[in-house]
Amino acid sequence: MERIKSIKQLQDLEATLAAARKSDRPVVTVCGGIGCTANGCQKLVAEFKKLISEKNLGDKVELLVTGCLGFCEMGPVVVVYPQKTFYKKVQVADAADILDSAISGKAVERLLYTDAEGKKIEKEDDIPFYKNQKRELTGILGVIDPESIESYLAAGGYQALAKVLSGMKPEDVINDIIKSGLRGRGGGGFPTGKKWESCRKAADKLGASKRYVICNADEGDPGAFMDEAVLQGNPHTVIEGMLIGAFAIGSDEGIVYVRNEYPLAIKSLSAALAQAREAGLLGKNILGTDFSFDIRINRGGGAFVCGESSALIASIEGFVGEPRAKHIHMAESGLNDKPTVLNNVETWANVPLIIKNGVAAFTAIGTGDVTENPWNGSKGTKIFSLAGKVNNTGLVEVPMGATLRDIIFGVGGGIKNGKKFKAVQTGGPSGGCIPEKYLDMPVDFDELSKVGSMMGSGGMVVLDEDSCMVDFAKYFVEFLCEESCGKCTTCREGLARLKEILTRITEGKGRADDLELIEAVCETLSQGSLCALGGSAANPVLSTLRHFREEYEAHIFQKKCPGKVCKKLIKFSINDNCTGCTVCAKNCPQNCISGARKEKHVIDSAKCIKCGVCKEVCKFGAVTVE
Amino acid sequence: MTEAKVNNAPMVEFIVDGKKCSAPRESSLLDFLLANGYDIPYLCHNPAVKPYGACRLCLVEVKNGRKTKLTTSCNYPILEGIEVFTNTEKVRRNRKMVMELLLARAPESKELRQMAKDRFGIDADKLPFEKNNGNKCILCGLCVRVCRELVGIEALSFAGRGEHKEAISPFHDVASTCIGCGACAVACPTNCIGLDQVITKRSLARWNRELPMKTCKRCGYAYAPMFQLEHFQNISSVPADFFDLCPDCRK
Ligand SMILES: Cc1cc2nc3c(=O)[nH]c(=O)nc-3n(C[C@H](O)[C@H](O)[C@H](O)COP(=O)(O)O)c2cc1C
Ligand code: SF4
Ligand code: SF4
Ligand code: SF4
Ligand code: SF4
Ligand code: SF4
Ligand code: FES
Ligand code: FES
């Protein structure tokens, strides 16, 4: 698009563009997010395009390809406006019907979402998954085209920047961010405004002219994709946030450190950067002011630990992504020893929102009272990546302070297959496990750490009654053991030893004093390690030990796995319900089930590998696990 | 990011175990403690190279502002007003665990076993962990760092991460740029580099390197690896025939 020459011109642009883009035509939005792309939405888009041109429907419907709509497991997802009709698992063959119905206004029944009671729901906003969210940051993903800066501008994009550049002083911006109570979404929950303030002050004191702002888009959490979705679906909001941060601390150079495994996000961001430059929103003398700033992309080193701030800096500097001790803050000496502000993707995305809608609108959402001190609460929303044994999984955004129950049962629609909830892991691999008794706890930074977990970047894995907490802790320890950079003894060896102890416990070889040994290793691991990976790596173990100690004890002393997961501790057998239907015997990979037709079958435990197939296939509930 | 900037640093005051002390701002806490007679165990520190903080044995507690934290002292920059505790119950307990973890990793190192016994009363054969037999390297990184920072050669590097991390010659192959100076072997706290010399050949087993020695033209003594002398020749301006004689015959 043409270069925007002044602040005034930018301010007028929203209205003009919105008017120009407004049409009475229904809009068929196809999710072009990562999940739906994996599910083949590109073919669907092609089909829509083909049909529209073949049938000459160009002036009757509009096609829009967006970023992730959040309900990825229903993908490919299509939403038709103005009714906001939600279609799930749309196939190429469905395209024609959707186009017809978009024009006629009558929904395609067979593609509608069906709730737990079997009721069909037409509108996106009525689907519990969406109804129970507060989509301040993610809502816009459904209405803009990630590839078009005009689309973002028409939705009010870059107006926060306009506001900042038309008379706000850097200190005013910093103050607003402090007053908003915004805390870092990447892990620690450090107040963003305070971080900016200390950087600005340190840099001014040092007389440093070079300062950096960095966006952390490394997102190493397995299964998490909040940052990827925002970066891919709305790259301009991250750019706008960084522009505002750069103005606040006085920086002219920004870097987005993005995971190499995110090609779609990188593509989207690269295109957005080029467009922003062309529009004069990045580069020298932005909008004719004397503020200059540009952003470049740095591809990540590909390890979980590279998301840690000092490892990330090392990696950008061209060294191995290995953490370094940081007794001197980045605000003073970060990238290339220059004052640096590092924030997470979601943190940056919140910045334009706060500036544009005002501090009060932001503080109206969330917990605590941050007027005096941003540490006194958690404001705004948080995006989680909800996964595990819940009915609805995907990207969910809720107000800070929503309870775990709101998220898991409201948005998530409860536990799969009518099973019982057991625990939820928040905060990713180095987060903690929270048991049922805290389901009504409001989710915010401080409440989560009180129960031994953390917000982390927003991973949320739900476990049902069939899970073993020792096995679960072991899984994360194994992950962290692989992902530790291996520099320090406490983390490298500590995790390896925890793995060893947990393995022997799950194999029924646990020793009487193993729990004390675990606690001793955990103390040294969490307090004696160099970086926060080691520092938080004990969380999954300590939190399960704290909330499910009896389960550890059952493994060690009774040699039993209460969740019936640990293979060495369980035994499959067939009870009197058996009708002798032979189905299990036919399916057993070990051929270790015998019995005549119509007679009770028996399992040869010596050969059984405890794969669970027999239990799954038996229609009579005759296979039991002890 | 910053390494301690010590040159011309102003002196700052701080407290160690209740005693007032002073030292240049941001200098290594461990160096200070060792120089002043505090008995701190350590394995990966060497004042000749930059602090690294890998072995975690030099733990102390430091109070900075309101918070008291366990931290390694080698890479802790001395700051105004900090209060250091070198021998609390917590410090001892955690150092001991670190020692046990190190021993479980490298049970074959005589040096380590001795240290564990003398300083912590740990019997290396009675650890609560399984032992990693066949290993002596504790990944202190001194070989890699000395070679890079002191010798100015990058013959070695780390590979892998987590448990699989190793200090190796490139791709486990011959460390082809190694000049055989032996500095890594001297620095290695667990003596696992295998520096050996048989008459006119020096070898570094861990790096698969064998180096012919230069023989003195006058006395015939095989006094230094050829590559090392070539390296010196390249970085200095000594005459071409300077290394024909060993240092003794040169006098
Ligand atoms: C092992 C480890 C991995 C991390 N990975 C990420 C990451 O993928 N993305 C991120 O934003 N922060 C990550 N962090 C947190 C960062 O170090 C840093 O605190 C954060 O980017 C600061 O931004 P914020 O204040 O906006 O949250 C990680 C921290 C650790 C210890
Ligand atoms: S704590 Fe772990 S990840 Fe961090 S520096 Fe030490 S070994 Fe590396
Ligand atoms: S499937 Fe069930 S009922 Fe059929 S033979 Fe096996 S145990 Fe018996
Ligand atoms: S658990 Fe698997 S191996 Fe064992 S009896 Fe059943 S089907 Fe066969
Ligand atoms: S002997 Fe070789 S590997 Fe060792 S420090 Fe000297 S040059 Fe480096
Ligand atoms: S070989 Fe020696 S010096 Fe090198 S890392 Fe291992 S223990 Fe340290
Ligand atoms: S990618 Fe389509 S809903 Fe998430
Ligand atoms: S000497 Fe300090 S960590 Fe090794």
XYZ file of N, CA and C in Angstrom, chain A residues 302-303 310 313 317 322 324-328 330 332-334 337 481-490 492-494 496-497 499-501 504 511 517 520-521 523-524 527-530, chain B residues 1-3 5 25-26 52-56 59 70-72 75-77 79 90 93-95 97-98 100-102 104-105 127-132 138-139 158 160-165:
270
model
N 16.194 -23.820 17.957
C 15.527 -25.108 17.909
C 15.540 -25.927 19.185
N 15.884 -25.315 20.308
C 15.819 -26.074 21.561
C 14.913 -25.337 22.536
N 18.553 -15.497 28.599
C 19.990 -15.347 28.341
C 20.456 -16.283 27.216
N 19.459 -14.583 23.985
C 20.406 -13.527 23.625
C 21.678 -14.134 23.049
N 23.246 -13.576 19.356
C 24.617 -13.086 19.192
C 25.481 -14.063 18.391
N 23.005 -21.298 25.019
C 23.231 -21.827 26.353
C 23.036 -20.687 27.344
N 23.349 -18.114 30.445
C 24.480 -17.583 31.200
C 23.939 -17.022 32.498
N 24.821 -16.893 33.467
C 24.375 -16.327 34.741
C 23.955 -14.891 34.501
N 22.854 -14.460 35.156
C 22.459 -13.075 34.913
C 22.281 -12.307 36.204
N 23.386 -11.944 36.745
C 23.305 -11.114 37.941
C 23.202 -9.648 37.546
N 23.550 -9.363 36.302
C 23.357 -8.015 35.762
C 22.132 -8.107 34.858
N 19.199 -7.602 32.050
C 19.168 -7.283 30.626
C 18.827 -5.827 30.367
N 19.946 -3.449 31.620
C 21.179 -2.685 31.601
C 22.111 -3.221 30.514
N 22.188 -4.534 30.451
C 23.148 -5.140 29.538
C 22.587 -6.434 28.958
N 21.964 -6.304 27.819
C 21.356 -7.478 27.193
C 22.053 -7.840 25.913
N 25.514 -6.505 24.854
C 25.780 -5.706 26.064
C 24.981 -4.410 26.127
N 14.959 -33.543 30.804
C 16.265 -34.184 30.798
C 16.885 -34.079 29.403
N 16.067 -34.271 28.383
C 16.537 -34.136 27.009
C 16.797 -32.676 26.657
N 15.999 -31.778 27.232
C 16.057 -30.380 26.820
C 17.002 -29.525 27.651
N 17.432 -30.037 28.794
C 18.419 -29.316 29.587
C 19.619 -29.065 28.683
N 20.238 -27.901 28.807
C 21.375 -27.664 27.918
C 22.569 -28.495 28.348
N 22.522 -28.988 29.584
C 23.574 -29.878 30.035
C 24.772 -29.173 30.625
N 24.667 -27.863 30.774
C 25.819 -27.118 31.279
C 26.048 -27.395 32.761
N 24.995 -27.283 33.556
C 25.282 -27.434 34.984
C 24.900 -28.780 35.572
N 25.736 -29.190 36.511
C 25.605 -30.487 37.166
C 24.216 -30.701 37.745
N 23.740 -29.692 38.470
C 22.467 -29.840 39.185
C 21.329 -30.182 38.239
N 21.590 -31.109 34.765
C 21.869 -32.267 33.911
C 21.825 -33.566 34.702
N 22.601 -33.632 35.763
C 22.657 -34.874 36.545
C 21.425 -35.015 37.438
N 20.961 -33.873 37.973
C 19.795 -33.922 38.851
C 18.600 -34.514 38.118
N 18.687 -36.351 35.413
C 18.967 -37.741 35.047
C 18.694 -38.659 36.244
N 19.032 -38.192 37.436
C 18.810 -39.023 38.630
C 17.330 -39.090 38.989
N 14.985 -38.999 36.877
C 14.445 -39.941 35.902
C 14.702 -41.373 36.374
N 15.909 -41.587 36.843
C 16.280 -42.925 37.322
C 15.384 -43.348 38.504
N 15.177 -42.445 39.443
C 14.388 -42.803 40.629
C 12.918 -43.016 40.242
N 12.434 -46.293 38.498
C 12.394 -47.495 39.345
C 11.092 -47.540 40.147
N 12.370 -47.560 46.447
C 12.918 -47.874 47.771
C 12.244 -47.004 48.823
N 14.814 -38.864 48.992
C 15.897 -38.648 48.031
C 15.414 -37.720 46.910
N 15.402 -34.228 48.163
C 16.752 -33.669 48.291
C 17.308 -33.283 46.919
N 17.128 -34.148 45.932
C 17.614 -33.818 44.585
C 16.882 -32.580 44.076
N 15.612 -30.101 45.720
C 16.078 -28.852 46.331
C 17.313 -28.339 45.600
N 18.267 -29.225 45.391
C 19.504 -28.802 44.736
C 19.260 -28.420 43.286
N 17.237 -24.986 43.386
C 17.887 -23.804 43.951
C 19.340 -23.657 43.555
N 19.922 -24.724 43.036
C 21.337 -24.646 42.736
C 21.662 -24.595 41.258
N 20.646 -24.415 40.407
C 20.911 -24.431 38.973
C 21.138 -23.034 38.427
N 21.713 -23.002 37.248
C 22.096 -21.715 36.679
C 20.911 -20.937 36.107
N 25.882 -10.547 26.536
C 25.600 -10.084 27.894
C 26.909 -9.840 28.625
N 26.799 -9.258 29.750
C 27.994 -8.772 30.419
C 28.791 -9.847 31.117
N 30.045 -9.806 30.917
C 30.962 -10.507 31.793
C 31.416 -9.407 32.753
N 33.000 -6.571 34.516
C 33.950 -5.575 34.034
C 34.781 -5.177 35.246
N 34.235 -3.830 42.288
C 32.876 -4.143 41.883
C 32.873 -5.137 40.725
N 31.996 -6.126 40.820
C 31.790 -7.129 39.778
C 32.950 -8.099 39.585
N 32.242 -19.621 34.518
C 31.340 -20.390 33.657
C 30.154 -20.947 34.446
N 30.428 -21.395 35.658
C 29.313 -21.821 36.517
C 28.722 -23.163 36.175
N 29.547 -24.148 35.854
C 29.003 -25.428 35.426
C 28.942 -26.473 36.530
N 29.993 -26.566 37.372
C 30.025 -27.693 38.309
C 29.047 -27.492 39.460
N 28.767 -26.282 39.840
C 27.821 -25.909 40.893
C 28.299 -26.257 42.293
N 28.835 -23.364 45.626
C 27.626 -22.705 46.136
C 27.869 -21.954 47.444
N 20.596 -19.153 47.115
C 21.724 -20.030 46.891
C 22.282 -19.661 45.515
N 23.602 -19.503 45.423
C 24.165 -19.174 44.113
C 25.605 -19.669 44.036
N 26.075 -19.899 42.836
C 27.490 -20.256 42.705
C 28.303 -18.981 42.865
N 30.807 -17.296 39.458
C 30.282 -16.341 38.484
C 29.396 -15.292 39.140
N 29.514 -15.160 40.447
C 28.736 -14.100 41.101
C 29.572 -12.837 41.166
N 29.106 -11.751 40.547
C 29.878 -10.513 40.579
C 29.662 -9.786 41.911
N 28.885 -7.209 44.454
C 28.122 -5.959 44.347
C 28.078 -5.279 45.705
N 22.374 -25.111 54.816
C 21.813 -25.261 53.479
C 22.918 -25.346 52.416
N 24.546 -28.790 52.700
C 23.657 -29.847 52.236
C 23.626 -29.902 50.703
N 23.545 -28.723 50.102
C 23.429 -28.696 48.638
C 24.752 -28.984 47.941
N 25.854 -28.520 48.543
C 27.158 -28.852 47.957
C 27.367 -30.351 47.978
N 25.099 -32.668 47.873
C 24.286 -33.285 46.818
C 24.975 -33.118 45.464
N 25.522 -31.929 45.221
C 26.223 -31.705 43.953
C 27.384 -32.695 43.819
N 27.644 -35.606 45.172
C 27.121 -36.950 44.906
C 26.696 -37.103 43.447
N 26.092 -36.049 42.940
C 25.669 -36.091 41.535
C 26.879 -36.204 40.611
N 27.935 -35.464 40.946
C 29.142 -35.514 40.128
C 29.782 -36.894 40.186
N 28.323 -39.735 40.859
C 27.517 -40.730 40.161
C 27.801 -40.664 38.676
N 28.111 -39.464 38.192
C 28.428 -39.315 36.782
C 29.807 -39.855 36.436
N 26.721 -44.603 46.954
C 25.873 -43.484 46.528
C 24.422 -43.946 46.464
N 23.483 -42.992 46.633
C 22.075 -43.378 46.507
C 21.659 -43.545 45.041
N 22.587 -43.322 44.124
C 22.252 -43.400 42.696
C 22.998 -44.545 42.032
N 22.525 -44.910 40.870
C 23.279 -45.843 40.034
C 24.521 -45.099 39.566
N 25.568 -45.841 39.251
C 26.761 -45.150 38.776
C 26.875 -45.245 37.262
N 27.424 -44.197 36.703
C 27.689 -44.143 35.268
C 29.078 -44.676 35.033
N 33.549 -34.587 33.940
C 32.410 -33.977 34.652
C 31.853 -32.781 33.883
N 32.259 -32.597 32.662
C 31.763 -31.509 31.812
C 31.993 -30.124 32.406
N 31.777 -28.384 22.736
C 30.737 -29.203 23.322
C 29.853 -29.716 22.203
N 25.963 -31.950 21.728
C 24.801 -32.552 22.390
C 24.307 -31.698 23.537
N 23.195 -32.122 24.131
C 22.734 -31.409 25.306
C 22.200 -32.397 26.329
N 21.784 -31.845 27.456
C 21.298 -32.697 28.535
C 22.339 -33.737 28.902
N 21.849 -34.916 29.204
C 22.717 -36.031 29.566
C 23.713 -36.382 28.479
N 23.354 -36.034 27.249
C 24.202 -36.447 26.126
C 25.291 -35.443 25.798
N 25.378 -34.405 26.600
C 26.395 -33.396 26.314
C 27.785 -34.003 26.488
